[in-house]
Structures are given as C-alpha cells and as structure tokens.
JSON list of C-alpha atoms in Angstrom, two decimals:
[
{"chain": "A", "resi": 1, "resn": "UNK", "atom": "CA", "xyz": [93.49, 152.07, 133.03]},
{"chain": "A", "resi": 2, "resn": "UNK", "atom": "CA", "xyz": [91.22, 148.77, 132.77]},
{"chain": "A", "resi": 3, "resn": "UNK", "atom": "CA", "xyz": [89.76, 149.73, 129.92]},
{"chain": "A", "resi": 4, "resn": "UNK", "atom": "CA", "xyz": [93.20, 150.72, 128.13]},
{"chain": "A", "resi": 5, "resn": "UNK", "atom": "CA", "xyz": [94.94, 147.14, 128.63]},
{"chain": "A", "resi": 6, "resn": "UNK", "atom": "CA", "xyz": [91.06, 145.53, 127.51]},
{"chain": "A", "resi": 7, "resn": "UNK", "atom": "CA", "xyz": [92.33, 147.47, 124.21]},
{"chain": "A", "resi": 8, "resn": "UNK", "atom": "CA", "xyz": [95.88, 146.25, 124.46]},
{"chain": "A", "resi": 9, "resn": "UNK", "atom": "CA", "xyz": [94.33, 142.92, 124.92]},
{"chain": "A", "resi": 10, "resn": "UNK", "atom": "CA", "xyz": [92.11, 143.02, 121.92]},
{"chain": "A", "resi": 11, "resn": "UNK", "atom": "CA", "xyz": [95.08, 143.61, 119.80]},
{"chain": "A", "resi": 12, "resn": "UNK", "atom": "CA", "xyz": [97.03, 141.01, 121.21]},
{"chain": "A", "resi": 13, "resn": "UNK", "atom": "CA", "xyz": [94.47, 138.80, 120.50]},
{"chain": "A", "resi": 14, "resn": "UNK", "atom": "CA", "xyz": [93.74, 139.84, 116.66]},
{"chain": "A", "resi": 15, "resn": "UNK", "atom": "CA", "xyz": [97.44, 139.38, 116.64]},
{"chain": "A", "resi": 16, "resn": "UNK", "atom": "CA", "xyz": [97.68, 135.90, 117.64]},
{"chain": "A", "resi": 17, "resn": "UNK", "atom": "CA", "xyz": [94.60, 135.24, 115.59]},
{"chain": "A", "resi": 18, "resn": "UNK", "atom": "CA", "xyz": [95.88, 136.83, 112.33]},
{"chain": "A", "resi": 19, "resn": "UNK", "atom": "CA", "xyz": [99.56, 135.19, 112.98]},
{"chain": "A", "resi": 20, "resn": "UNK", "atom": "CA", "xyz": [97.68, 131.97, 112.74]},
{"chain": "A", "resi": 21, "resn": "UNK", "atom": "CA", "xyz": [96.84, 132.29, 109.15]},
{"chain": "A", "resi": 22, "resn": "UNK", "atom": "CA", "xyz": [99.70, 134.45, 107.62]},
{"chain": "A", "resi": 23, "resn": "UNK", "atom": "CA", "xyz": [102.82, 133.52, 109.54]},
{"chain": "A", "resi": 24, "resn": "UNK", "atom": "CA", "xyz": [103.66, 137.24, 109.86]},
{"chain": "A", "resi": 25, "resn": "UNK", "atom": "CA", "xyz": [106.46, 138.67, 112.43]},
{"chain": "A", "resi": 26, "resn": "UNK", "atom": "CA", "xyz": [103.71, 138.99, 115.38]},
{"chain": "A", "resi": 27, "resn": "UNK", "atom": "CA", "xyz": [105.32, 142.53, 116.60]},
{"chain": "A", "resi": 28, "resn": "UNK", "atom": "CA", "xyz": [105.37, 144.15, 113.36]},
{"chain": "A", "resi": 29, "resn": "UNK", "atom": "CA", "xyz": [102.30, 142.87, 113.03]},
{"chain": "A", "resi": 30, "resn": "UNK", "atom": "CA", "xyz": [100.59, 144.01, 116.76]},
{"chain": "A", "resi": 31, "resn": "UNK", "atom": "CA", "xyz": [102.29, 147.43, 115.89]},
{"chain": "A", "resi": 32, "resn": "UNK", "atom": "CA", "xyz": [100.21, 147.43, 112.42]},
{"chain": "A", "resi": 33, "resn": "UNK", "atom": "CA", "xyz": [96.90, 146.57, 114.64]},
{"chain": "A", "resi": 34, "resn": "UNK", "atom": "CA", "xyz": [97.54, 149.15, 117.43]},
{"chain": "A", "resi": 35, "resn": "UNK", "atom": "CA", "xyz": [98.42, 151.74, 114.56]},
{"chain": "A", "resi": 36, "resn": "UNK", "atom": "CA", "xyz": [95.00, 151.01, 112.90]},
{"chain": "A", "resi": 37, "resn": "UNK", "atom": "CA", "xyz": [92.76, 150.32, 115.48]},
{"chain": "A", "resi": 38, "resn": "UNK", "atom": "CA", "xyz": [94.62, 152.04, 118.61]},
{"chain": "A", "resi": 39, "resn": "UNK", "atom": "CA", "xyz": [96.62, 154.93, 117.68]},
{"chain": "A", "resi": 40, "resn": "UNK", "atom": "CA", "xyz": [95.82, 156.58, 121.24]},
{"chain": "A", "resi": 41, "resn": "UNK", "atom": "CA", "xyz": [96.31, 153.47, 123.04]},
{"chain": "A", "resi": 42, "resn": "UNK", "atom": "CA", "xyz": [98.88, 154.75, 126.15]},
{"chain": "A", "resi": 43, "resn": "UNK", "atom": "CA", "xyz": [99.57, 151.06, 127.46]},
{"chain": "A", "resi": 44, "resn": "UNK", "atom": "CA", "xyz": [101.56, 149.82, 124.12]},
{"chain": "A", "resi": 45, "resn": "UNK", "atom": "CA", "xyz": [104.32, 148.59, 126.64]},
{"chain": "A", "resi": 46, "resn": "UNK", "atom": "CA", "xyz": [101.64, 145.92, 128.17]},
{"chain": "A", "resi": 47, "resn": "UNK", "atom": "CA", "xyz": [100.65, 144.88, 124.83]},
{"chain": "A", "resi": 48, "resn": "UNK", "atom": "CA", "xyz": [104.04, 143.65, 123.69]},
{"chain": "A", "resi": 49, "resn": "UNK", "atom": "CA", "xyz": [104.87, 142.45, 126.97]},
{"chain": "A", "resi": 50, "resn": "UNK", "atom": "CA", "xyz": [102.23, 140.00, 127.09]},
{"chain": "A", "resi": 51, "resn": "UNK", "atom": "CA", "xyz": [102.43, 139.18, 123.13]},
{"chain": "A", "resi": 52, "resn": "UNK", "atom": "CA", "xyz": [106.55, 138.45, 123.78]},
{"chain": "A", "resi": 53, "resn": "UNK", "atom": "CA", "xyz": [105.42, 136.65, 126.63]},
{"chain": "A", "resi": 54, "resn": "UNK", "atom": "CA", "xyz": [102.29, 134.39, 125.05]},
{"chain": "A", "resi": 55, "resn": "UNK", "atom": "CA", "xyz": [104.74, 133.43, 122.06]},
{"chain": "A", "resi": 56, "resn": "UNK", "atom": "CA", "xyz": [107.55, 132.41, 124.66]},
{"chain": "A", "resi": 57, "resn": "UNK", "atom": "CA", "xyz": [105.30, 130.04, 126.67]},
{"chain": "A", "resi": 58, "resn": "UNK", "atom": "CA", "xyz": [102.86, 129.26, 123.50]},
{"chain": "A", "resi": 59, "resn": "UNK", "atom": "CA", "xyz": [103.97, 125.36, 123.65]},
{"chain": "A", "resi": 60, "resn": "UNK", "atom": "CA", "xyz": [103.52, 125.53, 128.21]},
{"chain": "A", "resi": 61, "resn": "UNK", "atom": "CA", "xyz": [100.34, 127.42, 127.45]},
{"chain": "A", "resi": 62, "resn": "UNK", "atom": "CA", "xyz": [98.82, 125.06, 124.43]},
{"chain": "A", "resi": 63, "resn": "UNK", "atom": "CA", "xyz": [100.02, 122.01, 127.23]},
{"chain": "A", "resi": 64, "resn": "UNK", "atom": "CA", "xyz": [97.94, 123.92, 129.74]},
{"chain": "A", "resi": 65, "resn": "UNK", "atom": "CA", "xyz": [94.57, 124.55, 127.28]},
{"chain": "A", "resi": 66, "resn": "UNK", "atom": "CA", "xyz": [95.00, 120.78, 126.37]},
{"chain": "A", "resi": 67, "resn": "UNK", "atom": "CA", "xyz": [95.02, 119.52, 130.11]},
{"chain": "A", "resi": 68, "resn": "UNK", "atom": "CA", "xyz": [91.85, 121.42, 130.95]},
{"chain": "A", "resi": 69, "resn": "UNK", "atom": "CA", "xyz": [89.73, 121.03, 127.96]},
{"chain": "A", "resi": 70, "resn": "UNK", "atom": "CA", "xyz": [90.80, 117.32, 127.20]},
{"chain": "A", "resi": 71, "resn": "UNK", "atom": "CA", "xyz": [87.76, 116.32, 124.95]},
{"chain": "A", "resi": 72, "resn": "UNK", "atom": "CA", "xyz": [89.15, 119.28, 122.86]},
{"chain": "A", "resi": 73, "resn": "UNK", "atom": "CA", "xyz": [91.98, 118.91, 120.58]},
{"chain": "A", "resi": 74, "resn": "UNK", "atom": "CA", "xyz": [93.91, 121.83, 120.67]},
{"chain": "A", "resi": 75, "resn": "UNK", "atom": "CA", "xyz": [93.76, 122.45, 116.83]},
{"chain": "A", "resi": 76, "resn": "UNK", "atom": "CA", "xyz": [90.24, 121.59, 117.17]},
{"chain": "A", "resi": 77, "resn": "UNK", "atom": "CA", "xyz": [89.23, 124.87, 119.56]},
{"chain": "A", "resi": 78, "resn": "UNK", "atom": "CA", "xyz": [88.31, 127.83, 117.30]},
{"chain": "A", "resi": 79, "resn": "UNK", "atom": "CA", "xyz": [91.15, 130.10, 116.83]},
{"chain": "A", "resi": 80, "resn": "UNK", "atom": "CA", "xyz": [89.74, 133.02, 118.16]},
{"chain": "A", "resi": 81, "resn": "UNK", "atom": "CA", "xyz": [89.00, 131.33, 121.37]},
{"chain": "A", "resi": 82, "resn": "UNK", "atom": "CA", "xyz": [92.48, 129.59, 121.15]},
{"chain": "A", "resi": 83, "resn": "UNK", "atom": "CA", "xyz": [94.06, 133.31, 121.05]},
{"chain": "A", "resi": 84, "resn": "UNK", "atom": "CA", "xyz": [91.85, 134.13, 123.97]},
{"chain": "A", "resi": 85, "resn": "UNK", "atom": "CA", "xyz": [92.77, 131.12, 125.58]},
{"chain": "A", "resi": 86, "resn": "UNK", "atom": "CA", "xyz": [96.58, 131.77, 125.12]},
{"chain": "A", "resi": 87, "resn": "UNK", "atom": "CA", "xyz": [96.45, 135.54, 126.38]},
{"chain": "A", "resi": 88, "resn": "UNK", "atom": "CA", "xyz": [94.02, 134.53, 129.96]},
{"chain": "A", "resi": 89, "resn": "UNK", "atom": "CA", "xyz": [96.72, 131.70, 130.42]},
{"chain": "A", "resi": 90, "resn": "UNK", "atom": "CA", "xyz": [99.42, 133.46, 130.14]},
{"chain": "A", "resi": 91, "resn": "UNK", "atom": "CA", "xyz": [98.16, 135.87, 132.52]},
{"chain": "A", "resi": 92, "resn": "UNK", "atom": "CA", "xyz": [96.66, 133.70, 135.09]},
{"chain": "A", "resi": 93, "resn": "UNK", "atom": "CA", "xyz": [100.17, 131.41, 135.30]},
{"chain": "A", "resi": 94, "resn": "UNK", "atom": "CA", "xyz": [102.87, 133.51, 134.33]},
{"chain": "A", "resi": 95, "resn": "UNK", "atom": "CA", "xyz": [102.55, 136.93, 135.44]},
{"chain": "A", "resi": 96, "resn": "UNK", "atom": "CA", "xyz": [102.01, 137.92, 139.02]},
{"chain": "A", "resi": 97, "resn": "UNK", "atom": "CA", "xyz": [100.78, 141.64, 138.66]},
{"chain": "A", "resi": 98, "resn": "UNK", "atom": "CA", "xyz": [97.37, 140.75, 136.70]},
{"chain": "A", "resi": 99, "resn": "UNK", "atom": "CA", "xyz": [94.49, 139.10, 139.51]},
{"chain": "A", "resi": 100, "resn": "UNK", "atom": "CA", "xyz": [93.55, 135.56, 138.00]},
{"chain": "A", "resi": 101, "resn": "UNK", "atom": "CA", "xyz": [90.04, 137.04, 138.15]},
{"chain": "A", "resi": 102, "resn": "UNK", "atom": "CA", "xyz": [90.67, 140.29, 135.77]},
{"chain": "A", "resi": 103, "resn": "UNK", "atom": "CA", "xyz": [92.44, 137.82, 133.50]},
{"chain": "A", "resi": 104, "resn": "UNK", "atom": "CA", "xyz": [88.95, 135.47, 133.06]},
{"chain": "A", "resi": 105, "resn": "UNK", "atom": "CA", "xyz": [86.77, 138.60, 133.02]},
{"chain": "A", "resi": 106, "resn": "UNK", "atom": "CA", "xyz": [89.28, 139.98, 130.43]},
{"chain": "A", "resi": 107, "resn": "UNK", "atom": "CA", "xyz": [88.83, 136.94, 128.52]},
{"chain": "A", "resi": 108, "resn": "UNK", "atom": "CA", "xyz": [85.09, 136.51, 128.96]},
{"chain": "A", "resi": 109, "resn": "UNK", "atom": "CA", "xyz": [84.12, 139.91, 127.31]},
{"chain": "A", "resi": 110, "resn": "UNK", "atom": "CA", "xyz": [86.89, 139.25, 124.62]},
{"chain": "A", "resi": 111, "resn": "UNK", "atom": "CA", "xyz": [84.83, 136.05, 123.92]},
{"chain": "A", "resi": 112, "resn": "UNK", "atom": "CA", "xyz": [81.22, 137.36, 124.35]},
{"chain": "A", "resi": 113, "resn": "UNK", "atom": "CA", "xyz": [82.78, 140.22, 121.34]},
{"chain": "A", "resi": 114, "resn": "UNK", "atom": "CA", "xyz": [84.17, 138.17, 119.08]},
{"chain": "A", "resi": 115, "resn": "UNK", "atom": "CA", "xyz": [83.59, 134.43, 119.93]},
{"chain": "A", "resi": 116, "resn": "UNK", "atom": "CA", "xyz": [80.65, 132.36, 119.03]},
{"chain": "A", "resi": 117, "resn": "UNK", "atom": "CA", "xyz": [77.58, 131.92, 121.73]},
{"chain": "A", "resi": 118, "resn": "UNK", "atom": "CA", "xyz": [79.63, 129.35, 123.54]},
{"chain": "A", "resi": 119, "resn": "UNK", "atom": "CA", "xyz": [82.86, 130.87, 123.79]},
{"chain": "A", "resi": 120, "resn": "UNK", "atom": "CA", "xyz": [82.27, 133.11, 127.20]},
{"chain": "A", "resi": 121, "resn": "UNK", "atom": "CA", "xyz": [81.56, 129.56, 128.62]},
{"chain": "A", "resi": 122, "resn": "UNK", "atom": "CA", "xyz": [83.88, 127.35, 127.36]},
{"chain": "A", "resi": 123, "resn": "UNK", "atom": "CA", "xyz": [86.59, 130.45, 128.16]},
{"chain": "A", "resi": 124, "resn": "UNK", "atom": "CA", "xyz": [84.95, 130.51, 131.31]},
{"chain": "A", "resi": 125, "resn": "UNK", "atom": "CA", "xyz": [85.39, 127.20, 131.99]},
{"chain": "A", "resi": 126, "resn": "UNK", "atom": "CA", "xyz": [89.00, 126.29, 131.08]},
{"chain": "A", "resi": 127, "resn": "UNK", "atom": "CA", "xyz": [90.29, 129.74, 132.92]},
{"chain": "A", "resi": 128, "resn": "UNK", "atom": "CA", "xyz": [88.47, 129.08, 136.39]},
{"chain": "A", "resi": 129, "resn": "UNK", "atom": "CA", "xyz": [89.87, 125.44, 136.34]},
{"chain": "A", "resi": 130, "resn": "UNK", "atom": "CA", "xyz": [93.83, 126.71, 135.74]},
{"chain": "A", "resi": 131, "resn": "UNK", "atom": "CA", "xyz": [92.97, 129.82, 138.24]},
{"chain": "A", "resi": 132, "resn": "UNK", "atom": "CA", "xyz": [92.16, 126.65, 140.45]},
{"chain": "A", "resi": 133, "resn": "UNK", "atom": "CA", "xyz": [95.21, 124.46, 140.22]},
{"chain": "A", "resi": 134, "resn": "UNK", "atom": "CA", "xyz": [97.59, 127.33, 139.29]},
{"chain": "A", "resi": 135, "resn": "UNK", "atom": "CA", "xyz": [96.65, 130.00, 142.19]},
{"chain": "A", "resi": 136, "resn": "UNK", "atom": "CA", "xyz": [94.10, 128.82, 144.57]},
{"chain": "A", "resi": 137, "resn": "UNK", "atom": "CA", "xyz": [95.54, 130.94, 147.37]},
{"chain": "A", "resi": 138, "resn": "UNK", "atom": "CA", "xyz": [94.84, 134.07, 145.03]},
{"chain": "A", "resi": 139, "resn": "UNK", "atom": "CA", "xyz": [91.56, 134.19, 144.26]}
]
C-alpha cells in the first residue's frame, strides 16, 4: 500500500508543481498525470483527497513553510521543494490517519528524486520542526 500512495504522492506533487506555471484546473490536471504516468494506480481516492485538501489550506500551509524556514521567502524556495513542502504539511497538520514520520520520509525520497542535493535536508528540516510544534505527543 506504501508504495501506492508514494505514487499518489508523486502526482500530487507534479500537480502542484505544474499548476504553478500554467494555472490549469489542478484535478483535471492530477487526473491527466495519474492517466499518463499511473494508469494502475488503485489509491486515486488518496490522491485527490490530499490535492483538494493542499489547495484548501495552501495559504495555512505557505504561513506554516514561512514560520519554519524564515530566512526563506516563500517564493524564494524552489518550487519543487515548495510542492513537497505543501503535500508533508498538509499531512503532518491536517490529517490524522498519515504518522508525521511517513509524511517526512514521504517527502524526503520525493526530494532526494526530484529535488536538488539540498532538498532531502532542507525538507528534512522544515518537516521535523512542524512534526515538533504540531504533534509532539505523536511521534
């Protein structure tokens, strides 16, 4: 199952990403992505759960990035990490079914894919802090 929802993730994430540039409709667009690049994928459900819920919180979740990476703009944080970012946030403060830990682990091989050589750290980094403040009884 892990390994599906890593997939659902991914295409989340090349969602957000992609959304970014071309101001699509971000479900027609996640439904082009899982079409193309996961046609098998048996957890489509998850994936536009958590897209419908990143865009809902996007302006709590940016808030969030911007508190714990301070000497980082937000517009300033490569897009790719921001959409990374956005999804482990999400996750860690506004769902209650996904461990705070699979969501930075999630995140961390999503950045050590397509991020840059800092990414998995900086990801790292920002996600552990909000895991801190946001669920330190649920490690």
């Amino acid at each position: 199952m892990a390994s599906y929802r890593h997939l659902a993730r991914t295409c989340v994430m090349q969602t957000l990403f992609s959304v970014e540039f071309r101001e699509d409709n971000a479900k027609e667009l996640l439904e082009r992505i899982l079409e193309e690049f996961a046609p098998k994928l048996t957890e489509r459900d998850f994936a536009y759960d958590t897209l419908e819920g990143v865009l809902k919180k996007q302006k709590k979740i940016k808030d969030i990035i911007q508190k714990f990476a301070p000497q980082w703009p937000i517009e300033k944080i490569a897009r790719i990490d921001r959409a990374i970012l956005e999804i482990g946030v999400y996750e860690i403060v506004f769902t209650e079914d996904i461990p705070p830990v699979v969501a930075i682990n999630e995140a961390i091989e999503m950045a050590k894919h397509f991020g840059d050589d800092n990414s998995p750290k900086f990801i790292n980094g920002v996600l552990s802090s909000v895991m801190k403040e946001y669920k330190s009884d649920k490690k």
